[in-house]
CSV table of C-alpha atoms in Angstrom, one decimal:
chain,number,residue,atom,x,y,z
A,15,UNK,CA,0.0,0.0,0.0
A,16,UNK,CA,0.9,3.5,-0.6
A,17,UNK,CA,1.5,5.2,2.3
A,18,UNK,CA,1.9,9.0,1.7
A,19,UNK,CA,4.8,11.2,2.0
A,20,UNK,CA,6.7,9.7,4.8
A,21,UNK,CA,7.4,5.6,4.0
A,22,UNK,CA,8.1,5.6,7.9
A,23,UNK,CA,4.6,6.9,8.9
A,24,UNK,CA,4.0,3.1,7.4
A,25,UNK,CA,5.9,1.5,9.9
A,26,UNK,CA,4.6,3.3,12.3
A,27,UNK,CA,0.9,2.0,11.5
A,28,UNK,CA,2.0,-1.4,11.4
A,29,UNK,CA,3.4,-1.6,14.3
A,30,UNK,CA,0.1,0.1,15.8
A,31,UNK,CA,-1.7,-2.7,14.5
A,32,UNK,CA,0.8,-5.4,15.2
A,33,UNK,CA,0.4,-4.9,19.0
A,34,UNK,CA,-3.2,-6.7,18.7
A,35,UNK,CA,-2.7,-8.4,15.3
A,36,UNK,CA,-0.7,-10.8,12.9
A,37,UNK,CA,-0.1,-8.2,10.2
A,38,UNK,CA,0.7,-9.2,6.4
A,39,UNK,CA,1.8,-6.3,4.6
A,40,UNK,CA,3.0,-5.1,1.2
A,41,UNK,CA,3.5,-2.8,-1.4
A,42,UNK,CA,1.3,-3.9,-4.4
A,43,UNK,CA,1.3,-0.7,-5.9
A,44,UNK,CA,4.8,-0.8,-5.8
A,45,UNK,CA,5.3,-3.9,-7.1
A,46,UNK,CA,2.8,-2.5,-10.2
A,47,UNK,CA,5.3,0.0,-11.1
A,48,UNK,CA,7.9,-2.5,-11.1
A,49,UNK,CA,5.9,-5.3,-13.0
A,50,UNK,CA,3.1,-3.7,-14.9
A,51,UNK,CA,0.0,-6.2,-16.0
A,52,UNK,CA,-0.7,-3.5,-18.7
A,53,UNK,CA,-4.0,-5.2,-20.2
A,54,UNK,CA,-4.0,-7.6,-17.3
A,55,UNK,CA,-4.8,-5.6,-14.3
A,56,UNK,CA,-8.8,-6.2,-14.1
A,57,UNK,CA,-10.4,-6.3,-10.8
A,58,UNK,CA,-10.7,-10.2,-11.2
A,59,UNK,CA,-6.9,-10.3,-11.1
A,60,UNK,CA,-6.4,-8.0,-8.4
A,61,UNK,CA,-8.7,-10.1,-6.2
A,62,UNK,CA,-7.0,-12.9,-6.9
A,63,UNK,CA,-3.3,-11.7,-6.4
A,64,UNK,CA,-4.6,-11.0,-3.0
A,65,UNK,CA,-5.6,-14.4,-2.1
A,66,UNK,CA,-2.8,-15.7,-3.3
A,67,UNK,CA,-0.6,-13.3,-1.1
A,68,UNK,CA,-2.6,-15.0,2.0
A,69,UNK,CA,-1.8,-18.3,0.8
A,70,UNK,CA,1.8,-17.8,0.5
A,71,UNK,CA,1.7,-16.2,3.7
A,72,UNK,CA,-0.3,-19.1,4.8
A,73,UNK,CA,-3.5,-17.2,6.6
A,74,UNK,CA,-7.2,-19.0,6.1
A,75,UNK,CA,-9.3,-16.4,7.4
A,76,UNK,CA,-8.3,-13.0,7.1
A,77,UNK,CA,-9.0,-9.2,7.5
A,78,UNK,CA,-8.2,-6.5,4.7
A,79,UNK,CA,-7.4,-2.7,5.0
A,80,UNK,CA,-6.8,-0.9,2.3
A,81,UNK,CA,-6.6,2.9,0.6
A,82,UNK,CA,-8.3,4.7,-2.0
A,83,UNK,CA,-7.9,2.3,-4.9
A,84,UNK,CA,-7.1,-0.8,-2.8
A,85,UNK,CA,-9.9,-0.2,-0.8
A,86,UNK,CA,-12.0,-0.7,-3.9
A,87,UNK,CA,-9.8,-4.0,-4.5
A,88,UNK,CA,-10.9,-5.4,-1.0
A,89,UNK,CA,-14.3,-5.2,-2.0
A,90,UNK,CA,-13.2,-7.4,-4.8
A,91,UNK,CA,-11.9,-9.2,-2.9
A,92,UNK,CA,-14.6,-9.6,-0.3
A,93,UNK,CA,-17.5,-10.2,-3.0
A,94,UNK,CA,-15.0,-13.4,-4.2
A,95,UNK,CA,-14.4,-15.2,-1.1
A,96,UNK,CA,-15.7,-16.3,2.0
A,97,UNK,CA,-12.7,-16.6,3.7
A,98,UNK,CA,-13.0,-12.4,4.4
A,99,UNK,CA,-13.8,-12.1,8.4
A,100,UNK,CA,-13.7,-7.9,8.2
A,101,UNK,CA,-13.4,-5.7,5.9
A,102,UNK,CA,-11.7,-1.9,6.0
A,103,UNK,CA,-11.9,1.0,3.2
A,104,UNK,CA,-10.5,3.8,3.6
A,105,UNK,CA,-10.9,6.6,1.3
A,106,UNK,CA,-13.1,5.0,-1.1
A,107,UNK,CA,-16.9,4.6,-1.2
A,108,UNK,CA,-18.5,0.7,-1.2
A,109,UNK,CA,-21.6,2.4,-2.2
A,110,UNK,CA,-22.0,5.1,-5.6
A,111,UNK,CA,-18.1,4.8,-5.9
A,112,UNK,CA,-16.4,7.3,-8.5
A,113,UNK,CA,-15.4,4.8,-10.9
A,114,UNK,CA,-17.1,6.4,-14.3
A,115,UNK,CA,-14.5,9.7,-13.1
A,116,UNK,CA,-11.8,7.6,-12.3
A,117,UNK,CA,-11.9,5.5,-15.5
A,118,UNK,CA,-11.9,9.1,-17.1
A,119,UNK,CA,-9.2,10.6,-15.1
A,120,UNK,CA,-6.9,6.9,-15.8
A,121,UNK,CA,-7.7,7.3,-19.4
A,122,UNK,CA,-6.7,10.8,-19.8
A,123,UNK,CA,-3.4,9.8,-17.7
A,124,UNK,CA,-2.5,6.8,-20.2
A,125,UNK,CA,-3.2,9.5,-23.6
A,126,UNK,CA,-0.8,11.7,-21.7
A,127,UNK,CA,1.7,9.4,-20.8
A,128,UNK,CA,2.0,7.9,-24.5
A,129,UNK,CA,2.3,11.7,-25.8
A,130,UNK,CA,5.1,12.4,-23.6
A,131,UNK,CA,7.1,8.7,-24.1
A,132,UNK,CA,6.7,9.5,-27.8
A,133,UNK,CA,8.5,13.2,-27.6
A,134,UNK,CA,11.7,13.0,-28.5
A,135,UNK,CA,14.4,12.8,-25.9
A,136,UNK,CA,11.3,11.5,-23.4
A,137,UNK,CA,12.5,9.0,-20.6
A,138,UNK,CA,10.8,7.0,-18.3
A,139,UNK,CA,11.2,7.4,-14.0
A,140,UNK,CA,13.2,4.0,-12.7
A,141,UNK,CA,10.7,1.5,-11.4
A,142,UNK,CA,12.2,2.0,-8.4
A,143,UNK,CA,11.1,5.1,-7.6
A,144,UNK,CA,7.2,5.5,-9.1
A,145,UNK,CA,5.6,8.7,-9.2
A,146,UNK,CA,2.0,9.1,-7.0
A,147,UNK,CA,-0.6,8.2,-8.7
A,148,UNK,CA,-2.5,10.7,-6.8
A,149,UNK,CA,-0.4,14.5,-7.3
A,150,UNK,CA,-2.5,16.7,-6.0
A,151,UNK,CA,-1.4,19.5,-8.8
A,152,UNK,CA,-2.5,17.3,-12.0
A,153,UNK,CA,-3.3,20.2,-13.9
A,154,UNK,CA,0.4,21.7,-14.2
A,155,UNK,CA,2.3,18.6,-13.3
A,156,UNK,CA,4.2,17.1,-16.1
A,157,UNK,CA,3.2,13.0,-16.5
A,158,UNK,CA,6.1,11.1,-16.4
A,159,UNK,CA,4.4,7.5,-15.8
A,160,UNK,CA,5.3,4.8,-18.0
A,161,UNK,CA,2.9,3.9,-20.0
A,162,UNK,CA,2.8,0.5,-19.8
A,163,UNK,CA,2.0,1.6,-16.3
A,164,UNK,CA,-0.5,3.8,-16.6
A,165,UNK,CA,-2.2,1.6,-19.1
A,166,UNK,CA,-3.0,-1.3,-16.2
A,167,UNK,CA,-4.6,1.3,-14.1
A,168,UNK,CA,-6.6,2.3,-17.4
A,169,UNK,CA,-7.5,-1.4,-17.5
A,170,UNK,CA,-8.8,-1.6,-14.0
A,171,UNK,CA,-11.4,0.9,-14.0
A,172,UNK,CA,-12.5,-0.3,-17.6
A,173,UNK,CA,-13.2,-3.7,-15.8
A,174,UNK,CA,-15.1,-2.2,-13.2
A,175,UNK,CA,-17.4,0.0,-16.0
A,176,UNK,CA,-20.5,-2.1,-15.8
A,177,UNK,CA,-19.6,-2.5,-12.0
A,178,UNK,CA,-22.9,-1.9,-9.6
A,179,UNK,CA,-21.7,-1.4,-5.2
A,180,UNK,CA,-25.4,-1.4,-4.9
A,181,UNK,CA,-25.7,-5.2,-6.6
A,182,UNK,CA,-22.9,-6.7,-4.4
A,183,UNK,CA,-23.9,-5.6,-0.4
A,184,UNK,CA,-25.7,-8.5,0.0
A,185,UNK,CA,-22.6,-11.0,-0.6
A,186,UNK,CA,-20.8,-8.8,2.3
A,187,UNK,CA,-21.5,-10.3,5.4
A,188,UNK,CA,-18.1,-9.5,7.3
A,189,UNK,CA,-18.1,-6.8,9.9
A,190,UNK,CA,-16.7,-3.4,7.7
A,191,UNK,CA,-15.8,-0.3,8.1
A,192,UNK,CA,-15.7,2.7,5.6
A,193,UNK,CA,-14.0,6.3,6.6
A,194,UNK,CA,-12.0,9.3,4.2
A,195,UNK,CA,-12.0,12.7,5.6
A,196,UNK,CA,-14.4,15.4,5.0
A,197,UNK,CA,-12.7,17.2,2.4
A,198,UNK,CA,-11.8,14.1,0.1
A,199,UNK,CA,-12.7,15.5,-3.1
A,200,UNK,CA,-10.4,16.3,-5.9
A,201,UNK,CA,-11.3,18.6,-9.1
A,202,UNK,CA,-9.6,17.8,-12.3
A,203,UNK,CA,-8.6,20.3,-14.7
A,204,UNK,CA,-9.6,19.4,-18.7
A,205,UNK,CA,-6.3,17.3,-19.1
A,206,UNK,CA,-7.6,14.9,-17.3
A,207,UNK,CA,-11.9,15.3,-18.7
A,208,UNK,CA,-12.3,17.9,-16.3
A,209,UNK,CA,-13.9,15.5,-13.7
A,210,UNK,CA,-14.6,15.4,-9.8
A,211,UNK,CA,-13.4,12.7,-8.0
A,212,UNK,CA,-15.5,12.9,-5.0
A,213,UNK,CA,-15.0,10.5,-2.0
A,214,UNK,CA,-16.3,11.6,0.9
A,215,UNK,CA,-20.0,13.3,-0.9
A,216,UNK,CA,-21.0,9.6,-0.9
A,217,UNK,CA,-20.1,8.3,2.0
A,218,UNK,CA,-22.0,11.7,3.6
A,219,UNK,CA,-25.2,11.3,1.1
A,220,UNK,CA,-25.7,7.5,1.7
A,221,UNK,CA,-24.3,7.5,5.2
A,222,UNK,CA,-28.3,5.7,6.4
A,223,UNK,CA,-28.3,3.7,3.2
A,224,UNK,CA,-24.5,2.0,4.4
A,225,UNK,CA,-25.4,1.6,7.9
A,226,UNK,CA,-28.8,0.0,6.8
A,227,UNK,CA,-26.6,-2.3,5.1
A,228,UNK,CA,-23.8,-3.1,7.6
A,229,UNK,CA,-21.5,-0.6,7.4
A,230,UNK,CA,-19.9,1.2,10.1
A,231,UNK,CA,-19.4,4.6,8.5
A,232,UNK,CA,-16.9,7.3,9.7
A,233,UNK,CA,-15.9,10.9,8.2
A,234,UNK,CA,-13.2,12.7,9.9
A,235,UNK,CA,-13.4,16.0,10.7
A,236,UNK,CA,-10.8,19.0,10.0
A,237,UNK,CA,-10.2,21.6,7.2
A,238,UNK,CA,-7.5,20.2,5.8
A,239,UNK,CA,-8.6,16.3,5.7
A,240,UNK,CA,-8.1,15.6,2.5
A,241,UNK,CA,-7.3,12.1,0.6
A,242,UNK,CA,-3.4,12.6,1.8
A,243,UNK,CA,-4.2,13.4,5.4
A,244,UNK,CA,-6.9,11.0,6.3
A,245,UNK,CA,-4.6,8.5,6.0
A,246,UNK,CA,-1.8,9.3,8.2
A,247,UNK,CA,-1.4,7.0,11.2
A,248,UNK,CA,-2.5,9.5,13.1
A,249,UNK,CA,-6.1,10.0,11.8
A,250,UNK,CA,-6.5,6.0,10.3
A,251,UNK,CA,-5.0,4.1,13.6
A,252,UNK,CA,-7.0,5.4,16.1
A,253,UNK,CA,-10.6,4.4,14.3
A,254,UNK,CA,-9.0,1.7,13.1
A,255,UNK,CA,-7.6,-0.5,15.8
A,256,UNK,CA,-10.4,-0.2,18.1
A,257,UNK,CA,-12.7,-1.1,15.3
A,258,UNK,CA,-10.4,-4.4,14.5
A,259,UNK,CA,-10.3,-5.1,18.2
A,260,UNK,CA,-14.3,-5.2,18.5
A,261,UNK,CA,-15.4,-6.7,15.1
A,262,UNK,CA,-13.0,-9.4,15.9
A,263,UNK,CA,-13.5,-10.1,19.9
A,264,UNK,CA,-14.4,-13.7,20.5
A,265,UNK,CA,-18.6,-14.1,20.9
């Protein structure tokens, strides 16, 4: 997982959770950058890539956390397994989920990232040090991505285009939790279709419609708790943890 700008803010929030938890972690975007699946990376693969992670790290049952775009993975994953026992996503909506925007906004990216690899002289960034895939100054920043990269995130969201969150609640029967901070919401200029990626409007519009259906539902509060911040350690541990710690108690 992505963890923002410090990589040791990370550490820190595993080692939060591995005080009441086994903990498998990794870095599948990461390992994206480094390995691209560039017509390969539907949502059916993702699931599965994260099963087969818990199988090689030899965990039946499991919980998932994950961030913006690997939040939407978990509830791949959840809606293709049984073997789910809670389920956490952060900065991502399970229900009216920007994917028609995001398919836009990945589209645009991969058009932008073929100009540039075609300009003469172009080069691409070493694998080993990706660039965000969520810049928060899209509209002036220069797109360096591969394209081979930018093309598998182009290939998820075209495999989720028919994809209804409403459909799926009833296959989640997993305690879950959903939180992004109040001012999750990024505008994108008309490089990238001029678009809104809005994540916390739907958590706040269908807050009665997710807890109807299961969900515990959290939006944290401050002026500057955006996509970046709400993630921090510092924000996600705290709601996190105790949530874990409950959903999970022995009845």
């Amino acid at each position: 997982m992505q963890w923002g700008v410090d990589p040791l803010l990370g550490e820190r929030f595993v080692q939060g959770l591995a005080e009441s938890f086994r903990v498998v972690y990794f870095d599948y975007e990461s390992y994206l950058f480094s390995n691209p699946y560039p017509e390969g990376l539907t949502a059916e693969r993702a699931a599965r890539d994260m099963l087969e992670i818990a199988d090689a790290a030899e965990v039946g049952r499991f919980s998932y956390y994950g961030y913006s775009w690997l939040a939407l993975v978990g509830l791949q994953v959840a809606i293709r397994t049984d073997r789910m026992e809670s389920l956490v996503m952060g900065g991502f909506p399970p229900l009216d989920g920007p994917y028609a925007e995001m398919l836009e906004v990945t589209r645009r990216t991969h058009e932008l990232a073929r100009q540039n690899w075609l300009r003469p002289g172009a080069s691409v960034p070493p694998p080993e040090s990706p660039p965000s895939m969520e810049e928060h100054d899209w509209d002036s920043a220069p797109v360096t991505v591969d394209p081979q990269v930018a093309l598998q995130f182009r290939t998820l969201y075209e495999s989720l285009a028919d994809f209804d969150d409403r459909r799926v609640q009833d296959k989640l029967g997993m305690p879950r939790l959903v939180f992004a901070g109040e001012r999750d919401m990024i505008a994108y200029g008309e490089r990238f279709g001029g678009v809104t990626v809005d994540i916390a409007g739907p958590i706040e519009r269908h807050r009665r419609s997710m807890e109807q259906a299961g969900w515990r539902v959290e939006l944290l509060r401050g002026a500057d708790m955006d996509h970046v911040k709400a993630m921090q350690p510092d924000a996600a541990l705290p709601l996190i943890k105790p949530w874990l710690e409950k959903a999970l108690a022995p009845r």
